[in-house]
Tab-separated table of C-alpha atoms in Angstrom:
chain	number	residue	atom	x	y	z
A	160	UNK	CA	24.541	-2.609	1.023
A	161	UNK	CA	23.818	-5.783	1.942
A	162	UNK	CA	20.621	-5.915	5.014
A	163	UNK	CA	20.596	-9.253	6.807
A	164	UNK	CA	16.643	-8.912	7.578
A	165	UNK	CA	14.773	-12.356	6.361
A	166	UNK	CA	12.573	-11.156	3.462
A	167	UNK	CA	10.883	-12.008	0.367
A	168	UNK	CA	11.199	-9.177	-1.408
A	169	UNK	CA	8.815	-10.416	-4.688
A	170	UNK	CA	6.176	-11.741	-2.049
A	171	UNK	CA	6.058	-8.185	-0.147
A	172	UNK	CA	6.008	-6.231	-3.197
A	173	UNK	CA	3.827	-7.894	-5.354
A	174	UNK	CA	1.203	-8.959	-2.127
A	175	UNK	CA	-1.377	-6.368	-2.743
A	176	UNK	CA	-1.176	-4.221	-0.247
A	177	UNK	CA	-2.444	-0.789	-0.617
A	178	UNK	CA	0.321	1.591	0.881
A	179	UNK	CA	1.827	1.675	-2.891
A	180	UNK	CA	1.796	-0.202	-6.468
A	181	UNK	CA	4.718	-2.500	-6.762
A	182	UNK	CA	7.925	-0.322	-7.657
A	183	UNK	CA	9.492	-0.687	-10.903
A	184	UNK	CA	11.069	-4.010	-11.499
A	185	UNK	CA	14.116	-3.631	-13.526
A	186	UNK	CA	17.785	-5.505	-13.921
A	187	UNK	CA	16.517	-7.203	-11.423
A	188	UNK	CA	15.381	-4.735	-8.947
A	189	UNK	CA	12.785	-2.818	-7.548
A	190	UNK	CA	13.209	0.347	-8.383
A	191	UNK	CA	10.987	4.283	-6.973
A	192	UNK	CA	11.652	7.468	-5.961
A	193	UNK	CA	11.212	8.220	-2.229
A	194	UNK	CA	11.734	11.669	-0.955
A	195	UNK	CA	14.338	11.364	2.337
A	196	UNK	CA	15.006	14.878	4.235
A	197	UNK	CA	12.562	16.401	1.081
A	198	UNK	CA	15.246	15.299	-1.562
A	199	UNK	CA	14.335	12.540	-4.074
A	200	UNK	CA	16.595	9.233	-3.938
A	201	UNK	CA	15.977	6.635	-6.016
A	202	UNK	CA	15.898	3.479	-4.085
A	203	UNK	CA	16.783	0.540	-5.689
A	204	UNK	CA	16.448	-2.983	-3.682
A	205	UNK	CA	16.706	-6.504	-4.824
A	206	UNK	CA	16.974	-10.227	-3.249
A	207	UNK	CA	20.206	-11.696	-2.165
A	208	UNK	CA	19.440	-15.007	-0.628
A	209	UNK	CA	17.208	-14.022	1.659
A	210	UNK	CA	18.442	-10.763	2.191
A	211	UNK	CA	17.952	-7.157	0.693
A	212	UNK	CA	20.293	-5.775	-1.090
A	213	UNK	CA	20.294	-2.051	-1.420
A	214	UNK	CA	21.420	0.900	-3.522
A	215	UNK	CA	20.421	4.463	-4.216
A	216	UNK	CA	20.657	7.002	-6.912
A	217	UNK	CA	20.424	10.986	-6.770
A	218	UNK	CA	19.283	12.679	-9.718
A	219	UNK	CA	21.501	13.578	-12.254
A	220	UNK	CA	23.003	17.315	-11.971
A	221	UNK	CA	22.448	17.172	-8.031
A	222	UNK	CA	24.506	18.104	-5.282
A	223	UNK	CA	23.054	16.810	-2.177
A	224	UNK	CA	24.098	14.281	-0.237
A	225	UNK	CA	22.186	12.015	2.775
A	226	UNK	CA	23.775	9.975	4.699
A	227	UNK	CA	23.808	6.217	4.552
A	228	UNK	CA	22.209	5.927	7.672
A	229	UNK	CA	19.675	8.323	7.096
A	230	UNK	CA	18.084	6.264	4.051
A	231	UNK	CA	18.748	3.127	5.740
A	232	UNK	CA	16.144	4.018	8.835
A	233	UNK	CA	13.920	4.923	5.728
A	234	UNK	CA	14.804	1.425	4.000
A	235	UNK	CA	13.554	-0.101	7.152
A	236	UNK	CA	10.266	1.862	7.834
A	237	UNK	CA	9.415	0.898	4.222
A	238	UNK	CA	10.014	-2.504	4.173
A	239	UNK	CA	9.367	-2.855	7.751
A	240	UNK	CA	13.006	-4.775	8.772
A	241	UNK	CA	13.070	-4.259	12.518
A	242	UNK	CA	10.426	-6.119	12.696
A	243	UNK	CA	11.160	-9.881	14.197
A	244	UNK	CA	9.815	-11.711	11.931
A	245	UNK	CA	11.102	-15.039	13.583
A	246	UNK	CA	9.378	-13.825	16.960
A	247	UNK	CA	6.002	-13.533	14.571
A	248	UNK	CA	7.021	-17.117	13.335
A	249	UNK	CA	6.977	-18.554	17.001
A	250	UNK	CA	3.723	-17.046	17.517
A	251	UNK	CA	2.061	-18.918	14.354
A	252	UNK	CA	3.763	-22.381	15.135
A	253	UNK	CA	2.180	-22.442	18.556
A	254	UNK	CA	-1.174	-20.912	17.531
A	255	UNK	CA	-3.275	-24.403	16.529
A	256	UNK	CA	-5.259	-22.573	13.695
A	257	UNK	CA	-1.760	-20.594	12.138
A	258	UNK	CA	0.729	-22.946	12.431
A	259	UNK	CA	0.890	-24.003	8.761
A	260	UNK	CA	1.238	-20.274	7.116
A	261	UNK	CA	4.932	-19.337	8.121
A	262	UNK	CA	6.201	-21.800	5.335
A	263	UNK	CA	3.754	-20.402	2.547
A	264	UNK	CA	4.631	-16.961	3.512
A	265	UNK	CA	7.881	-17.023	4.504
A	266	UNK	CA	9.892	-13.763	4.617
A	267	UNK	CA	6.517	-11.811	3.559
A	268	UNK	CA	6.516	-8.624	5.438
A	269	UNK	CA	4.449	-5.316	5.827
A	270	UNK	CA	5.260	-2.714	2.726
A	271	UNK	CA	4.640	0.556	4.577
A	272	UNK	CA	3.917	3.400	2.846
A	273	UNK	CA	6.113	5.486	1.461
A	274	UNK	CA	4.177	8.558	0.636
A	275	UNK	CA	0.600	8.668	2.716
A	276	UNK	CA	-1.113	10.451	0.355
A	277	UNK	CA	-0.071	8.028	-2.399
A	278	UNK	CA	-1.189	5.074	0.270
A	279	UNK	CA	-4.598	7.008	1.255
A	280	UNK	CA	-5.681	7.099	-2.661
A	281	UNK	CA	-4.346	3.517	-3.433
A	282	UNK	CA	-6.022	2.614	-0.532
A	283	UNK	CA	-9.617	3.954	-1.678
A	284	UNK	CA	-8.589	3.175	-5.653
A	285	UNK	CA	-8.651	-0.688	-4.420
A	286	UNK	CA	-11.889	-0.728	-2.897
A	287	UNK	CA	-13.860	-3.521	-5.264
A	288	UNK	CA	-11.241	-3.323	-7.908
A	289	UNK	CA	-8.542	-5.741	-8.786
A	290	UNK	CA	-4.679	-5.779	-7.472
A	291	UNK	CA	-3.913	-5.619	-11.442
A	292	UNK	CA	-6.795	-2.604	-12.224
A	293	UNK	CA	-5.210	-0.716	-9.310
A	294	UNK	CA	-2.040	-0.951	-9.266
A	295	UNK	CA	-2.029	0.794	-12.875
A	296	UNK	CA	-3.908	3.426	-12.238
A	297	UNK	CA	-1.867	4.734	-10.178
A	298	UNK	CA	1.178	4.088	-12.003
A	299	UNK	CA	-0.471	5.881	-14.818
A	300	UNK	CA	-1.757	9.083	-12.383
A	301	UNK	CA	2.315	9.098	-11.631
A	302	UNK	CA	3.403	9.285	-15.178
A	303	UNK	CA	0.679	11.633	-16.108
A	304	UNK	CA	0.983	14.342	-13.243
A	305	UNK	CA	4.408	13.369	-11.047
A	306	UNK	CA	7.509	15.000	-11.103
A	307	UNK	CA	9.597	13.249	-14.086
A	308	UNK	CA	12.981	13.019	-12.805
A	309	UNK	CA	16.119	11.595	-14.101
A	310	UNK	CA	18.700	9.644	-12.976
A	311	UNK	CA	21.462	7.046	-13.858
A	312	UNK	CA	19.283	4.445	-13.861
A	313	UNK	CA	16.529	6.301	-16.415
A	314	UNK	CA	13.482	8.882	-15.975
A	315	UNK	CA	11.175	8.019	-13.026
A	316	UNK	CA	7.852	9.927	-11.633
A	317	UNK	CA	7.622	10.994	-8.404
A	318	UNK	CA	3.439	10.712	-6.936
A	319	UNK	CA	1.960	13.916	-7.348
A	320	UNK	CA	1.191	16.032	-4.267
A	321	UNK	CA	-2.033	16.774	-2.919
A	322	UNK	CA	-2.689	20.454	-4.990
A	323	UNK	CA	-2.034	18.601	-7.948
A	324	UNK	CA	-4.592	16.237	-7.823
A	325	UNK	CA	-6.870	18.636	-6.633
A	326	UNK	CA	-6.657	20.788	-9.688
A	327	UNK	CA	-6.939	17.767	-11.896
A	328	UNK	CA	-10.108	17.052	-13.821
A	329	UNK	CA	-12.211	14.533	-12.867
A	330	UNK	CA	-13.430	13.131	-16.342
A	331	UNK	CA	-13.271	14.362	-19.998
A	332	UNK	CA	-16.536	16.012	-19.932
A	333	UNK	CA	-14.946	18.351	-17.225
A	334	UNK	CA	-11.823	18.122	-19.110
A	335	UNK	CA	-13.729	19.325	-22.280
A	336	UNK	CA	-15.665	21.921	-20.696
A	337	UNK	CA	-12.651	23.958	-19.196
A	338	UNK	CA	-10.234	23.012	-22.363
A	339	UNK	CA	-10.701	25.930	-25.105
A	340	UNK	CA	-7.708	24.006	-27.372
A	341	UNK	CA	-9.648	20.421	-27.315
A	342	UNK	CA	-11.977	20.328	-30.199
A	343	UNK	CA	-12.969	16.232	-29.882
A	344	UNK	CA	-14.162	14.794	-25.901
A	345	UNK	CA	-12.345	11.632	-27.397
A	346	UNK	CA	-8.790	13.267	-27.065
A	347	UNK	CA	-9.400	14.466	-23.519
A	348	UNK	CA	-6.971	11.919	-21.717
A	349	UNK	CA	-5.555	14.167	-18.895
A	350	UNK	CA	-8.127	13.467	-16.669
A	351	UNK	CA	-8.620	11.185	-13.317
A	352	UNK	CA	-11.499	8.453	-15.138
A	353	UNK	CA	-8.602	8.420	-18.174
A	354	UNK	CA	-6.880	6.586	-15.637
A	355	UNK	CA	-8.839	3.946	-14.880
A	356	UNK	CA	-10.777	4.641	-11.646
A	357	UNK	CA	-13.610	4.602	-12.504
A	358	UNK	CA	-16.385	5.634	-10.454
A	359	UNK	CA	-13.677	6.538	-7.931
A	360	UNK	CA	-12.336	9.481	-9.317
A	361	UNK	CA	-14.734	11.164	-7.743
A	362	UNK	CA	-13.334	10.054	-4.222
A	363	UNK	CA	-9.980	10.604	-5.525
A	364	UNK	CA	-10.854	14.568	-6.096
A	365	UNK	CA	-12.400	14.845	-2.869
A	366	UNK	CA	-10.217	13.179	-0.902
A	367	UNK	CA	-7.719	15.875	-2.112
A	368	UNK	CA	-10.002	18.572	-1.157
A	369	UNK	CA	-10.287	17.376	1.740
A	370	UNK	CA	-6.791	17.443	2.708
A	371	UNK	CA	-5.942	20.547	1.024
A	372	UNK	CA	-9.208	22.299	3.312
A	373	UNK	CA	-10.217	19.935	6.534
A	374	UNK	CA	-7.193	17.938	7.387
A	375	UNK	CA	-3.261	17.788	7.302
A	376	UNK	CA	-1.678	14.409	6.463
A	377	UNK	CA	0.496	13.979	9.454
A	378	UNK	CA	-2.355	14.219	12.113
A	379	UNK	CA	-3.370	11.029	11.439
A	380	UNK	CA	0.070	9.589	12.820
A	381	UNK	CA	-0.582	11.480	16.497
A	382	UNK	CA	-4.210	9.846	16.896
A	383	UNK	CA	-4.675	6.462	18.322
A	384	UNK	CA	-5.964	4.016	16.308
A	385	UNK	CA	-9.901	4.211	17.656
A	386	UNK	CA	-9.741	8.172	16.634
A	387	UNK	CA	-7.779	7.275	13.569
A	388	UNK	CA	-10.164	4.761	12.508
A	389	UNK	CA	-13.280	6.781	12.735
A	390	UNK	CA	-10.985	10.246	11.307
A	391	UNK	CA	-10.130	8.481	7.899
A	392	UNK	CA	-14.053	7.349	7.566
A	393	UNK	CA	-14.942	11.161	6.879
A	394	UNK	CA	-12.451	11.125	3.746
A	395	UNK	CA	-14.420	10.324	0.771
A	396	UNK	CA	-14.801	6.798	-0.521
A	397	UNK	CA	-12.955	5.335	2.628
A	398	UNK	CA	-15.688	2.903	4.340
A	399	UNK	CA	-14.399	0.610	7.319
A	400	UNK	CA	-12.712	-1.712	4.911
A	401	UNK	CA	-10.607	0.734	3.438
A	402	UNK	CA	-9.710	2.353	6.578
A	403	UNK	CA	-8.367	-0.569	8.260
A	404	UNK	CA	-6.007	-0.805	4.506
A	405	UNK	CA	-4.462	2.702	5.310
A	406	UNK	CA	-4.306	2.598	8.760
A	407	UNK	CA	-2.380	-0.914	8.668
A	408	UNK	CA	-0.323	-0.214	5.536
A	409	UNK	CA	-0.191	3.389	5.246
A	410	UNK	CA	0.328	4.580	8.913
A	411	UNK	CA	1.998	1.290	10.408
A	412	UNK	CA	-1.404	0.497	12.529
A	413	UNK	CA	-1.029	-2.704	13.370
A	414	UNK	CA	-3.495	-3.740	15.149
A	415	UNK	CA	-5.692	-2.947	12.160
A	416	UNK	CA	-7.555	-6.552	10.613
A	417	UNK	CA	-8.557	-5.077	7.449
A	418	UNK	CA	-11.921	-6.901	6.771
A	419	UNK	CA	-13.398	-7.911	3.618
A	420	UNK	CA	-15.338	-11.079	1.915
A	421	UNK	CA	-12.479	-13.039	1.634
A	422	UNK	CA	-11.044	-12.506	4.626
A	423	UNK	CA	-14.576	-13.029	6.291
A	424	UNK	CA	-14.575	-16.601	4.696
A	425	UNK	CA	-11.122	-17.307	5.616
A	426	UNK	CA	-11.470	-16.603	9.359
A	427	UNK	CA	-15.322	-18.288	8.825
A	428	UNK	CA	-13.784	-21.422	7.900
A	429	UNK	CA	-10.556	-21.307	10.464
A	430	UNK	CA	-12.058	-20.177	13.270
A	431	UNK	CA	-16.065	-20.640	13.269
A	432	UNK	CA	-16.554	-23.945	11.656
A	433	UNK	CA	-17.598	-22.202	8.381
A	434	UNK	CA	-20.353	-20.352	9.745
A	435	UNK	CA	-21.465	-17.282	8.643
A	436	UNK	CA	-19.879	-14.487	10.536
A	437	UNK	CA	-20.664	-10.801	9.813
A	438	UNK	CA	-17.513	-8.485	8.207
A	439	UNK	CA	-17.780	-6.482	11.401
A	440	UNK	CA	-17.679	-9.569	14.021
A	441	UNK	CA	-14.712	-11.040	11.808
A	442	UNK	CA	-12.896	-7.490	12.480
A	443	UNK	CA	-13.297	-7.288	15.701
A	444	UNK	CA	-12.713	-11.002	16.841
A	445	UNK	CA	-9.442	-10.639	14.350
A	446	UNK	CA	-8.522	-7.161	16.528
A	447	UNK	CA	-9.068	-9.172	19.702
A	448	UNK	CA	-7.469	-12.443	19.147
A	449	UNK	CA	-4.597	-11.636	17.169
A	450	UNK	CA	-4.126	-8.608	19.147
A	451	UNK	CA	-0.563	-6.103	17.977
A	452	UNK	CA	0.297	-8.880	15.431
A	453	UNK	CA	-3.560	-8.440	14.087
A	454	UNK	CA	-2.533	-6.655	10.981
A	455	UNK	CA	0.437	-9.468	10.152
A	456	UNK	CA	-2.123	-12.177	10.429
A	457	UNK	CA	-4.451	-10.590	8.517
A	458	UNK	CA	-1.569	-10.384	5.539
A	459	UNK	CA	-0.823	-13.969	6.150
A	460	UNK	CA	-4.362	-15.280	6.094
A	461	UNK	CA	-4.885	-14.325	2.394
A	462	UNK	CA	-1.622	-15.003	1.216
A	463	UNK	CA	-2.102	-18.434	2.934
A	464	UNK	CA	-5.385	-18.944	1.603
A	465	UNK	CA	-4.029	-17.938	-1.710
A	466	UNK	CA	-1.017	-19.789	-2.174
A	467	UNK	CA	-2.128	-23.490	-0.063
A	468	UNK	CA	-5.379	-23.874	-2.434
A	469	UNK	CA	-8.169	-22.639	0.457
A	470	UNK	CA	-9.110	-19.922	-1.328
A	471	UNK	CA	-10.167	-22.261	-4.268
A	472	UNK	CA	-12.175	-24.447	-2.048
A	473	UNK	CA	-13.639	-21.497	-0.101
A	474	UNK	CA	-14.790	-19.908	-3.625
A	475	UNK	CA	-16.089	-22.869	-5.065
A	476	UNK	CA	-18.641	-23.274	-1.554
């Protein structure tokens, strides 16, 4: 099925943003599991022009069947296709300090979550770690703990759900401790710091328990975004940064201007003459200025200073 929504389907997926890793780029296509009506369809979406082309896949030995409209309004929420883009475009040519990042980001749009559990530990798994460093982690927390599933296309792992990760171990001394057939700590590998995160792990475990004891997933989408914002700082390891991540990207929260260094040196040098403006003064002049397209700009404004050589300049001040 062909969409006719401008996008640049590399640019979105591969842009960093916390709801997800990048899905599984194969035969050129990107390929994941996402659960529609609680059944698990394998999406599969590639670029045609400047279109998306999709496709989907049911497990092998299945019977069910969703309609195509059904995982198309899914398509959409994920890759965020009703929204107008070239509206957003017309907005950035007449704004005198955005007018030159429609052309370097062309087609670049939000990649909403498609599992907000998966976004809320991506989200805190990114916090002063690389795009690279988190992105596997979680891909290796899939493959270690998801639901392996098969399908035409191959075996894929669906995220793990919230009682799963909150019986994991958190390290291999824990691991070791509670394992009576593990003789050597160096073979305990089936544990959250085996993945990669680090001093995060910890977050990671209590973040589940805190959703499996204080809080259910979906009441975060029936707060506004003030309540939101100050709910999601009492899950561990989310500070006002990371917030503003899964409100924008996990949630759809788009007047969210996720703030960090970068983006503090960004809007510094745009908007203030390269003064030095405080994380939570850039957030809330991005909140106020930019306004419902705050959480696009903020996408754009890296990407921008990324791809036109101002984040070079602005590193090397």
């Amino acid at each position: 099925m062909l969409i006719e929504k401008n996008i640049d389907l590399d640019l979105t997926q591969l842009s960093g943003q916390t709801s997800q890793p990048p899905w599984i780029f194969e035969n050129n296509a990107f390929k994941d599991i996402v659960f529609v009506e609680n059944k698990p369809v394998l999406f599969k979406v590639s670029q045609k022009d400047n279109f998306l082309d999709f496709n989907y896949e049911y497990p092998l030995n299945s019977d069910f069947n969703i309609s195509d409209k059904v995982l198309l309004d899914k398509l959409n929420s994920i890759f965020d296709l009703n929204f107008n883009l070239g509206k957003f475009y017309s907005y950035l040519d007449n704004h005198e300090k955005l007018n030159d990042m429609g052309g370097f980001c062309n087609g670049l749009r939000l990649f909403i979550a498609k599992n907000k559990f998966e976004a809320i530990l991506s989200s805190i798994s990114s916090s002063n770690n690389s795009i690279a460093r988190w992105t596997k982690s979680i891909q290796m927390l899939k493959e270690k703990w998801g639901l392996k599933i098969s399908y035409p296309s191959g075996e894929f792992y669906s995220f793990p759900d919230v009682n799963t990760i909150n019986s994991c171990f958190e390290d291999d001394e824990e691991e070791f401790a509670y394992s009576d057939n593990i003789l050597d700590i160096g073979n305990c590998n089936k544990n959250l710091k085996s993945c990669g995160f680090g001093y995060r792990s910890t977050y990671l475990k209590k973040a589940s328990e805190f959703f499996t004891l204080e809080m259910d997933l979906s009441d975060i989408s029936k707060m506004n975004y003030d309540e939101a914002f100050e709910t999601v700082q009492m899950i561990p390891g989310v500070g006002p940064k990371v917030a503003d991540c899964l409100l924008l990207y996990g949630y759809n929260f788009r007047e969210a201007f996720p703030t960090d260094v970068w983006i503090k040196r960004i809007v510094s040098h745009l908007f203030f003459d390269g003064k030095d403006i405080s994380v939570p003064k850039v957030r809330e002049f991005g909140m106020e200025e930019f306004g419902d397209y705050a959480g696009y700009v903020q996408l754009y404004l890296f990407h921008y200073a990324r791809k036109s050589g101002l984040m070079v300049k602005l590193k090397n001040k």
